[in-house]
Structures are given as C-alpha cells and as structure tokens.
PDB file of C-alpha atoms in Angstrom:
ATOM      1  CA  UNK A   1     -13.164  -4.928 -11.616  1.00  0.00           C
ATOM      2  CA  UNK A   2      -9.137  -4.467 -12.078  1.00  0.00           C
ATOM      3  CA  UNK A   3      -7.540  -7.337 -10.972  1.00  0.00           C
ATOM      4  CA  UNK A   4      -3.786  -8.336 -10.168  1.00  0.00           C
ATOM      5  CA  UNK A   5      -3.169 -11.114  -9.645  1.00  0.00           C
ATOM      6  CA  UNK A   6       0.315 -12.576  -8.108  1.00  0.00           C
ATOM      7  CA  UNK A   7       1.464 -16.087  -8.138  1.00  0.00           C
ATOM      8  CA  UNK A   8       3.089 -18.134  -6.405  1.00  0.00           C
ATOM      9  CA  UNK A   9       0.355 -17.379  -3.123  1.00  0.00           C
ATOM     10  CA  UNK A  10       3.776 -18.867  -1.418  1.00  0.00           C
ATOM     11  CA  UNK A  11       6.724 -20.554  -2.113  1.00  0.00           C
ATOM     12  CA  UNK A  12      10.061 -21.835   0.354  1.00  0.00           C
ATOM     13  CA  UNK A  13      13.272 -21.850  -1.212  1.00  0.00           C
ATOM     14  CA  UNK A  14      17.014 -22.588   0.547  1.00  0.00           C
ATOM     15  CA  UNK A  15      19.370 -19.315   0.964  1.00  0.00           C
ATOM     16  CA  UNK A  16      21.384 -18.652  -2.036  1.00  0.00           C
ATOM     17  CA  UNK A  17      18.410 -19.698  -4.423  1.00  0.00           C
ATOM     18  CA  UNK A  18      17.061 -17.582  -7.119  1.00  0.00           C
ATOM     19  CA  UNK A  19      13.028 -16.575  -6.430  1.00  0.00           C
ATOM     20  CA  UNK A  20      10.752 -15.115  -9.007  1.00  0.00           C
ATOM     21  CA  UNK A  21       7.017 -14.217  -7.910  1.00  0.00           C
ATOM     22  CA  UNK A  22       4.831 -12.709 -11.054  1.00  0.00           C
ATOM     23  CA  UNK A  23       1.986 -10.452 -11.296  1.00  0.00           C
ATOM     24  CA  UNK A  24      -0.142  -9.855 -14.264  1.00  0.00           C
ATOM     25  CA  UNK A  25      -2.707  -7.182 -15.100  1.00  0.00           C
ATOM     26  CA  UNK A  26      -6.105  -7.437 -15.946  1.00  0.00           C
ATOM     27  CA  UNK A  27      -5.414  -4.967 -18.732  1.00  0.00           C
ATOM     28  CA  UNK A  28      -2.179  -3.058 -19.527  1.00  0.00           C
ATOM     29  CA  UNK A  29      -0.646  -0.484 -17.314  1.00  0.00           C
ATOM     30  CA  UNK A  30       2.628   0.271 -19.121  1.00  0.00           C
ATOM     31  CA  UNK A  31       5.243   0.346 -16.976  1.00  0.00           C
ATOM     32  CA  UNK A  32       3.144   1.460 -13.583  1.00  0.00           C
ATOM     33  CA  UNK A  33       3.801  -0.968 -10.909  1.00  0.00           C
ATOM     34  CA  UNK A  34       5.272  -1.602  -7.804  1.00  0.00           C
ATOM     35  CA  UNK A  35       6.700  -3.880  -5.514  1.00  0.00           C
ATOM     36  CA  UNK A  36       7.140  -3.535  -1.799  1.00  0.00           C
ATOM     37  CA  UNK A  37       8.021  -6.112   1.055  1.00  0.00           C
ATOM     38  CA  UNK A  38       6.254  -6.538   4.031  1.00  0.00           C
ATOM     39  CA  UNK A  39       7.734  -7.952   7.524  1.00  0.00           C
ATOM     40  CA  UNK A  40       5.474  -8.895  10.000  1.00  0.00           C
ATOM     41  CA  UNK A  41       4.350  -5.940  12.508  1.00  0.00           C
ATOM     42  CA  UNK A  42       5.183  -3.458   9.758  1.00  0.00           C
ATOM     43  CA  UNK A  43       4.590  -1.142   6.861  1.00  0.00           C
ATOM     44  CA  UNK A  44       5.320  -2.103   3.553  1.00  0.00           C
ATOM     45  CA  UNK A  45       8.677  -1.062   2.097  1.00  0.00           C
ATOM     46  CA  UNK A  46       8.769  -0.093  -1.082  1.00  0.00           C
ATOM     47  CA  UNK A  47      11.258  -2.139  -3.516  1.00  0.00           C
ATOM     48  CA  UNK A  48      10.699  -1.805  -6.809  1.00  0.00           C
ATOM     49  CA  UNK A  49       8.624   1.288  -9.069  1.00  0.00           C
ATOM     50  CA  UNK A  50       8.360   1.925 -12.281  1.00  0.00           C
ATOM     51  CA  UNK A  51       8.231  -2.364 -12.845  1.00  0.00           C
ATOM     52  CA  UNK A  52      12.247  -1.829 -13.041  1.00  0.00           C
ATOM     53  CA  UNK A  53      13.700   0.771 -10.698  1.00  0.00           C
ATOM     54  CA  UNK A  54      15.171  -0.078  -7.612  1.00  0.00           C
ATOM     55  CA  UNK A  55      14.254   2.094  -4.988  1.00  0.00           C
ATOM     56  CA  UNK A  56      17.241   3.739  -3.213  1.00  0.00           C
ATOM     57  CA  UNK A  57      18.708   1.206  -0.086  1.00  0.00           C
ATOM     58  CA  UNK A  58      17.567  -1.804  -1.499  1.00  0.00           C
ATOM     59  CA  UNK A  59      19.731  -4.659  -2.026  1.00  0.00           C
ATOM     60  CA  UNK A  60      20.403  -5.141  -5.255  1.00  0.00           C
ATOM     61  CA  UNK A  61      19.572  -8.540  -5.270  1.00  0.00           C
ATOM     62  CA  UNK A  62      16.376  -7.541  -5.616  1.00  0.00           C
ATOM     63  CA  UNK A  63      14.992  -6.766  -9.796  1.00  0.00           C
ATOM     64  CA  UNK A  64      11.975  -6.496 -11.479  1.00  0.00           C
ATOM     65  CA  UNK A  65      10.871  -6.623 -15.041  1.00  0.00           C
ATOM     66  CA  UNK A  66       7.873  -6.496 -17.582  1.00  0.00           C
ATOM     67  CA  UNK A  67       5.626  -4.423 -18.889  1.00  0.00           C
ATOM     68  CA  UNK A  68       1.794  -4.024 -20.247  1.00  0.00           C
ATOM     69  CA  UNK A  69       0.647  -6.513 -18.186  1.00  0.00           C
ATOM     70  CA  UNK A  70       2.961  -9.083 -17.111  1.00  0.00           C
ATOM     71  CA  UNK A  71       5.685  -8.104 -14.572  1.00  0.00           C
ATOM     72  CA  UNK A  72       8.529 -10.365 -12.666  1.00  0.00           C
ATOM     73  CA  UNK A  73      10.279  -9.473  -9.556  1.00  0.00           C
ATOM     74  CA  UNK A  74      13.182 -11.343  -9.028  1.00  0.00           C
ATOM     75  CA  UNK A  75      15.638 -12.275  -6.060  1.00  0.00           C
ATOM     76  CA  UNK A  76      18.769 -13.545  -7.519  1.00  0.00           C
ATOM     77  CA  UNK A  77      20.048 -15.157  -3.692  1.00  0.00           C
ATOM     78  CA  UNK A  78      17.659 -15.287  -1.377  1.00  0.00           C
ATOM     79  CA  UNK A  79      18.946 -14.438   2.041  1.00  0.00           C
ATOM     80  CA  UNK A  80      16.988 -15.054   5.627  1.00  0.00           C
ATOM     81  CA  UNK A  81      16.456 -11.402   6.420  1.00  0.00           C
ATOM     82  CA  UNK A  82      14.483 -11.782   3.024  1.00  0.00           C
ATOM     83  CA  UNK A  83      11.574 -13.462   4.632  1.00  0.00           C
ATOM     84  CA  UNK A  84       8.474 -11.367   3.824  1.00  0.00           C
ATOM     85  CA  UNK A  85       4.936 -11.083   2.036  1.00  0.00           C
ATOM     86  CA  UNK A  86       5.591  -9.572  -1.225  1.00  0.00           C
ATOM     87  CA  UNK A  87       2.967  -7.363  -3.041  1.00  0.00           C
ATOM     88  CA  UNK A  88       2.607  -5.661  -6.721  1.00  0.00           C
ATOM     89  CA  UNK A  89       0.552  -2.760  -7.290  1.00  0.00           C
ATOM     90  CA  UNK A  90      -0.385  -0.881 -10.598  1.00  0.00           C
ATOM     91  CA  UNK A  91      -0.476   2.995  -9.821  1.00  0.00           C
ATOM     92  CA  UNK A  92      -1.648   4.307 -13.425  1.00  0.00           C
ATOM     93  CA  UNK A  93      -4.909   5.742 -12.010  1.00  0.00           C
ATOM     94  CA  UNK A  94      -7.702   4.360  -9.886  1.00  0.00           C
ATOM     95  CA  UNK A  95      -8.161   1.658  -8.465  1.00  0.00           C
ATOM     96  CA  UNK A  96      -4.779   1.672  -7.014  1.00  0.00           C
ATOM     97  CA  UNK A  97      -5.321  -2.540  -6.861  1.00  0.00           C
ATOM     98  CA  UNK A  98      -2.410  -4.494  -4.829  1.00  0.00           C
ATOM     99  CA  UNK A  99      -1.660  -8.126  -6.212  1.00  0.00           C
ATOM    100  CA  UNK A 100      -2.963 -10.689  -3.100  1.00  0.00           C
ATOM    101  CA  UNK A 101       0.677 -10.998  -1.805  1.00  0.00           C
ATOM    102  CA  UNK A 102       3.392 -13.784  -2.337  1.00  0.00           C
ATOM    103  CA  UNK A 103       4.419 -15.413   0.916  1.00  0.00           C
ATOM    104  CA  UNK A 104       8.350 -16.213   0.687  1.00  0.00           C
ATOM    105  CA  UNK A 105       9.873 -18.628   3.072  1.00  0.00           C
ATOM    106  CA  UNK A 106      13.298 -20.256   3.738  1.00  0.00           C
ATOM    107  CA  UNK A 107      13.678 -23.957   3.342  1.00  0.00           C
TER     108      UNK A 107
ATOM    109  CA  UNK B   1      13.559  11.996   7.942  1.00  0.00           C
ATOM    110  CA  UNK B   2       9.861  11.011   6.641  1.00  0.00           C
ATOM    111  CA  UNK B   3       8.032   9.990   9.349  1.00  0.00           C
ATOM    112  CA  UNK B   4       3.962   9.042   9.018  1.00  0.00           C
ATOM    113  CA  UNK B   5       1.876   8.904  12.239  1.00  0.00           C
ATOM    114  CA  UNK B   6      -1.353   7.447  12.145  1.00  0.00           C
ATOM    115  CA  UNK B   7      -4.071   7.665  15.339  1.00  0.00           C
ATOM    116  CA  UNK B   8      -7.540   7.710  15.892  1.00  0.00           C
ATOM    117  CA  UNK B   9      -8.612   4.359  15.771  1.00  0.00           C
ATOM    118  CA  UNK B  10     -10.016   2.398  18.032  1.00  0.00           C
ATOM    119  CA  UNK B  11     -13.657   0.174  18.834  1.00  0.00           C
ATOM    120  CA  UNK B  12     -16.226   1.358  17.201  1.00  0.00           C
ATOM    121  CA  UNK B  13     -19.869   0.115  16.794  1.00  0.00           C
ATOM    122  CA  UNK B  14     -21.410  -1.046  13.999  1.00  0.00           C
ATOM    123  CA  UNK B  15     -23.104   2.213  11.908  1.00  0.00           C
ATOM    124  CA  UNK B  16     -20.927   4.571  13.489  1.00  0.00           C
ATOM    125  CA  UNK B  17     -17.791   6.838  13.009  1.00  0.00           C
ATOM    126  CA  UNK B  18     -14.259   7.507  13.204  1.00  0.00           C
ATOM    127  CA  UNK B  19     -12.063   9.851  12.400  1.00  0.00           C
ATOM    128  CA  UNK B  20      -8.251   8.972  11.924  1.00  0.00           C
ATOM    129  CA  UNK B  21      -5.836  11.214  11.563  1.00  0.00           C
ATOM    130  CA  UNK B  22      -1.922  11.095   9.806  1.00  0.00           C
ATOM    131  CA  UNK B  23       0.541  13.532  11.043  1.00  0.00           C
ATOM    132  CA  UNK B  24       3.482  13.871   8.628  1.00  0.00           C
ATOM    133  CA  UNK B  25       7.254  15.710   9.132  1.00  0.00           C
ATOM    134  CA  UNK B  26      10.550  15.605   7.401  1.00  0.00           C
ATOM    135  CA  UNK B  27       9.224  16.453   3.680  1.00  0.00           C
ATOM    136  CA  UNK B  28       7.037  19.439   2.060  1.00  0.00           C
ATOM    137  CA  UNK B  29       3.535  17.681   2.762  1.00  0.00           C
ATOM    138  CA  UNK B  30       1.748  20.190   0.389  1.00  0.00           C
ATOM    139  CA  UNK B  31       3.692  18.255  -2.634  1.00  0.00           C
ATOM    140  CA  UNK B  32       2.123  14.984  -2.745  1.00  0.00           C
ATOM    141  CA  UNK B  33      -0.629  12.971  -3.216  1.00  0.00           C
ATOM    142  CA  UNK B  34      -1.376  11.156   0.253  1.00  0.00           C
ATOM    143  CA  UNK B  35      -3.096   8.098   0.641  1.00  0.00           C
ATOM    144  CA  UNK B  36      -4.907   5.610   2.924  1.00  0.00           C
ATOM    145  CA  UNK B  37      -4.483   1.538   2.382  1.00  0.00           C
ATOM    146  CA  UNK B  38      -6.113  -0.964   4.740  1.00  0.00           C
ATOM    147  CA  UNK B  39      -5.047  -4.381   5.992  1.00  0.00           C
ATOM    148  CA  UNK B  40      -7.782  -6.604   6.976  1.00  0.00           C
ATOM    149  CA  UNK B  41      -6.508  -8.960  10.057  1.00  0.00           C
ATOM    150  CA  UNK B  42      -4.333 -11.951   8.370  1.00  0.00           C
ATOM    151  CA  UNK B  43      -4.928 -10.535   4.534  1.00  0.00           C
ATOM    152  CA  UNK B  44      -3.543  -8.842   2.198  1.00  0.00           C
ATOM    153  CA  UNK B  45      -3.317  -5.196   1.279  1.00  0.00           C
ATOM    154  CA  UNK B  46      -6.159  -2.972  -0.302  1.00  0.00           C
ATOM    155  CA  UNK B  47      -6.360   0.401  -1.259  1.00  0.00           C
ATOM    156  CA  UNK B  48      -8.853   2.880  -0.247  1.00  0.00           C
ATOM    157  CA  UNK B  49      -8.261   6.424  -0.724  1.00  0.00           C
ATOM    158  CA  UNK B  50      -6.067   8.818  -2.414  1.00  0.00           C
ATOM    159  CA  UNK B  51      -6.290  12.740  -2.187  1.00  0.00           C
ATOM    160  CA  UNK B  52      -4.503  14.850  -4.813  1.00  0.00           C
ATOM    161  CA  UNK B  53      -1.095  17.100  -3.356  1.00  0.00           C
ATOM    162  CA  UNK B  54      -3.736  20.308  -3.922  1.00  0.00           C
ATOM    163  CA  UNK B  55      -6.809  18.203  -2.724  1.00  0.00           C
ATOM    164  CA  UNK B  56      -8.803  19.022  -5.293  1.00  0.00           C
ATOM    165  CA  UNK B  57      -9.225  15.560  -6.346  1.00  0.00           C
ATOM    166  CA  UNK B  58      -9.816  12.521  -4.070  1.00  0.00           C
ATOM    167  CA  UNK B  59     -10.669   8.876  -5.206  1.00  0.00           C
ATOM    168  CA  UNK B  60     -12.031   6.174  -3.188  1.00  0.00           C
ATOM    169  CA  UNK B  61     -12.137   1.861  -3.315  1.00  0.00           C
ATOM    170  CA  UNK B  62     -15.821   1.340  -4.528  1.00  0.00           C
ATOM    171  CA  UNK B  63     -15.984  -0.481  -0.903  1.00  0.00           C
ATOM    172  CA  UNK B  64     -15.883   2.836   0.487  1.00  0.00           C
ATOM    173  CA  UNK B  65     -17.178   5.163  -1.698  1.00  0.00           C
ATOM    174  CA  UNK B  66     -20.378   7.403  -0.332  1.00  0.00           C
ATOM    175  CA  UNK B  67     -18.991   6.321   3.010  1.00  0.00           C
ATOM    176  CA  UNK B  68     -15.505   7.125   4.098  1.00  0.00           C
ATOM    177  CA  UNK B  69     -14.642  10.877   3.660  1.00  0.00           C
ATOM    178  CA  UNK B  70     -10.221  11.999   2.458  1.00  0.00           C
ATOM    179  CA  UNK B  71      -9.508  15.405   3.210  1.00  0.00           C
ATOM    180  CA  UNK B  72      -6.183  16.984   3.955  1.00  0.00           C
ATOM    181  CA  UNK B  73      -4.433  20.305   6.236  1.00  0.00           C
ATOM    182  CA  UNK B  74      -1.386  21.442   4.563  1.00  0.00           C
ATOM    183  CA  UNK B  75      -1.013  23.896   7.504  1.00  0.00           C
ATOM    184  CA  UNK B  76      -1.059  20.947  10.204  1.00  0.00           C
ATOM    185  CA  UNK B  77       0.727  18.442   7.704  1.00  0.00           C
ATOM    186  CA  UNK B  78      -1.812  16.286   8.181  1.00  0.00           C
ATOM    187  CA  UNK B  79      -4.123  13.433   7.023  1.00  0.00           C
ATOM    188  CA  UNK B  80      -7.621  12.429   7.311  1.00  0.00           C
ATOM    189  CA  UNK B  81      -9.661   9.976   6.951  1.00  0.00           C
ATOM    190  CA  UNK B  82     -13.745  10.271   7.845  1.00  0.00           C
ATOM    191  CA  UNK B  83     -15.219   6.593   8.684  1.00  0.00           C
ATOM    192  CA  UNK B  84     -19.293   6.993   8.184  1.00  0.00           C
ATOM    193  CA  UNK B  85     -21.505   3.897   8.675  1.00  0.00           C
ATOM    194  CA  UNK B  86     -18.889   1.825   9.811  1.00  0.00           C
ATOM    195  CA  UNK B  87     -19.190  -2.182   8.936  1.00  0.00           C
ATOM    196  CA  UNK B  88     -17.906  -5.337  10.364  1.00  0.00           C
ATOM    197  CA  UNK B  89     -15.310  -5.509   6.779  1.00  0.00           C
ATOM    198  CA  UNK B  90     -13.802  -2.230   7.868  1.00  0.00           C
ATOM    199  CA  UNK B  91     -12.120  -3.423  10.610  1.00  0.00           C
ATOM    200  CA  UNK B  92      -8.291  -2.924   9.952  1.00  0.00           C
ATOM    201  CA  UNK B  93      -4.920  -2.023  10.505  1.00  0.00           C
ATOM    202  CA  UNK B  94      -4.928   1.477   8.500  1.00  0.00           C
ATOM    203  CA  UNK B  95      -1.756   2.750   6.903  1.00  0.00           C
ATOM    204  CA  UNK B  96      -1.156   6.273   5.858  1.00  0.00           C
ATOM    205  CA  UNK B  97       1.085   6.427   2.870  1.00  0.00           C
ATOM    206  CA  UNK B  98       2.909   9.016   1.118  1.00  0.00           C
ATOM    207  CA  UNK B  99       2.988   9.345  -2.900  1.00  0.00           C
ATOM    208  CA  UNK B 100       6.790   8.924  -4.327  1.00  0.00           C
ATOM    209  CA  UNK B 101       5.800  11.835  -6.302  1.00  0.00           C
ATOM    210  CA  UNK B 102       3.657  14.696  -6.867  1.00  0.00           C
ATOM    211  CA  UNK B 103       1.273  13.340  -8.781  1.00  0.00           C
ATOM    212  CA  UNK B 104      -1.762  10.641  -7.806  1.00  0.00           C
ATOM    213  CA  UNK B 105      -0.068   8.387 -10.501  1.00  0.00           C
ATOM    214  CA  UNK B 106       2.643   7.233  -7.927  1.00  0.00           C
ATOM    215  CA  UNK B 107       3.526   4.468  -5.801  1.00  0.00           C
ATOM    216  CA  UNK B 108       4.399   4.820  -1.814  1.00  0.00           C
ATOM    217  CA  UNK B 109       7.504   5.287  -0.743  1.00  0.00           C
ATOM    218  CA  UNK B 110       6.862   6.152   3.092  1.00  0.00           C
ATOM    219  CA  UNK B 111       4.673   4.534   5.127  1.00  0.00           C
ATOM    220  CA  UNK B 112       3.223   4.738   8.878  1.00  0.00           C
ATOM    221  CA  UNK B 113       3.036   1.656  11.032  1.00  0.00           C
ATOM    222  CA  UNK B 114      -1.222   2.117  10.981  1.00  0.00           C
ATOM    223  CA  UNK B 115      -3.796   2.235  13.135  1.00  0.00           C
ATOM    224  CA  UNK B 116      -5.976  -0.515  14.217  1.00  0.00           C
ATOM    225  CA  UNK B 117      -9.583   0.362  13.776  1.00  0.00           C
ATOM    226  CA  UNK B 118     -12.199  -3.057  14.936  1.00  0.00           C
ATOM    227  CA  UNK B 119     -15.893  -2.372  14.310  1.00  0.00           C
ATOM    228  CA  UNK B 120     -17.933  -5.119  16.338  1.00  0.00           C
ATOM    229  CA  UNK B 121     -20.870  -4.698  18.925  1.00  0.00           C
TER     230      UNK B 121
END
C-alpha cells in the first residue's frame, strides 16, 4: 500500500514562531503533492500544489518545498487564525493517499 | 463563484444503500475530474473515488472498490456517488471535491462542506 506519512501528529508553538510539518512518500511522486488546511466544521482549503505553489489567497506565510519523496510545508509566523489540521496528499495517479494530518496549536 | 453541494446522506442500515449526490455551479463542470473523499468521525482524511472530466475513467480506494459506484451528469452538473453493501467503516462526513485541473492527476481546489452518512442498526 502507498503510504504518506506526516510528522509531527501535533505540535503547539507561540505566535510569531516558525512551524514546519513534513511528509514523505512511500516511493517518489515528483513534484505531485498538496497541502490543504482544515478548520473545524469545514472543508479542506487547499494551500499549497505542485509541493511549491501557493494557491491564490493564501497568506504568504505559508511555503512548501521538496520533491521525490520528501516534502516540507512551512509557516514562517504562525498566527492564531492559523490553528488547523494540516494534510499532504500525492495526486500523481491512484491512490490519491492523504498524509494522517498534523494538528497545529498555539502555545 | 464555485460552490459544491453535497446531500443524500443520512442513517442507513448495515448491507444497504445510498445514493449521494453533488450539485456544482460557478465553473464548466464538464472540465474536470470530480472526486469523493471521506472523513471518518474524529480522523483524518481518505480518498475514495475519482471520475475522469469525460467519465470514461473512474478509480476507487481498494476499501470501496466492487462496492461504491462514481458516475457523473454533465447536463445536471452533478455528482454521484452509489453506496452498495454499506458497513459500519463507511460511516462519514463525505466531501465532494473538484479537480484544480482537467486532468485526474490534480489536487482539489473547491470543496463542499459534506454530507454525513452513519451506517449502524
């Protein structure tokens, strides 16, 4: 089975820190992968695609990196309103697997 | 402006079926590859079907294969998902999700809110 998996499960930081969650691939999937943000109540909200891009409207305080099979995304000041689960998901082909989520908190 | 609106769920028993439905407006539906991703109550997210923008081709999570049933109505702008044999595990919040692009090799970049199917006797 495909697996990605996403680490921290959680972490708290203060506002103002820098917060990296990672994700690595079972096997390679170039540059395919996503990250989205999910509130509680909603949808997921798509952040991050091609393991770089930012999607259009969000902050750009939010990056991502890597490819193959190692990816980063990265919040260089965490702010409250960031307070969310945080998924990756490779979209190369099928399975389209999400990572088990990342659980950021404020301190 | 995208909008995704799931219905048809609901309480179901154990071994039977459901149909939900996604009604989509503000982009040219026919263009992309819609899918379906599931959230279990208080886990994470899992994906479990994607049909092709011409519906030709549909894949399925291997926890649903043989048993849930894509299919798509360009006319209606709208998406479908058949629940056969329904199980315990399938209970859900059900998103409908629309491909960035055109092709099945895309991420989401609209989503519905879901719909909340619980399979128990």
């Amino acid at each position: 089975d495909f697996q990605m998996t996403q680490s921290p499960s959680s972490l708290s930081a203060s506002v103002g820190d820098r917060v990296t969650v990672t994700c690595r691939a079972s096997q390679g999937i170039s540059n395919y992968l996503a990250w989205y943000q999910q509130k509680p109540g909603k949808g997921p909200r798509l952040l991050i695609y091609g393991a770089s891009t930012l999607q259009s409207g969000v902050p750009s305080r939010f990056s991502g990196s890597g490819s193959g099979t190692d990816f980063t995304l990265t919040i260089s000041s965490l702010q409250p309103e960031d307070v969310a689960i945080y998924y990756c998901q490779k979209y190369n082909s099928a399975p389209w697997t999400f990572g088990q989520g990342t659980k950021v908190e404020i301190k | 402006e995208v909008q995704l609106l799931e219905s048809g769920g609901g309480l179901e028993q154990p071994g039977w079926s459901l149909r939900l439905s996604c009604a989509a407006s503000g982009f040219t539906f026919s263009a992309y590859a819609m899918s379906w991703v599931r959230q279990a109550p208080g886990k994470g997210l899992e994906w479990v079907s994607t049909i092709s923008d011409s519906g030709g081709s549909t894949y399925y999570a291997d926890s649903v294969r043989g048993r849930f049933t894509i299919s798509r109505d360009d006319s209606k702008s709208t998406l479908y998902l058949q629940m056969n044999s329904l199980r315990a595990e399938d209970t859900a919040l059900y998103f409908c999700a629309k491909g960035r692009s055109g092709s099945t090799a895309s991420c989401y970049n609209y989503w519905g809110q879901g719909t909340l199917v619980t399979v128990s006797s």
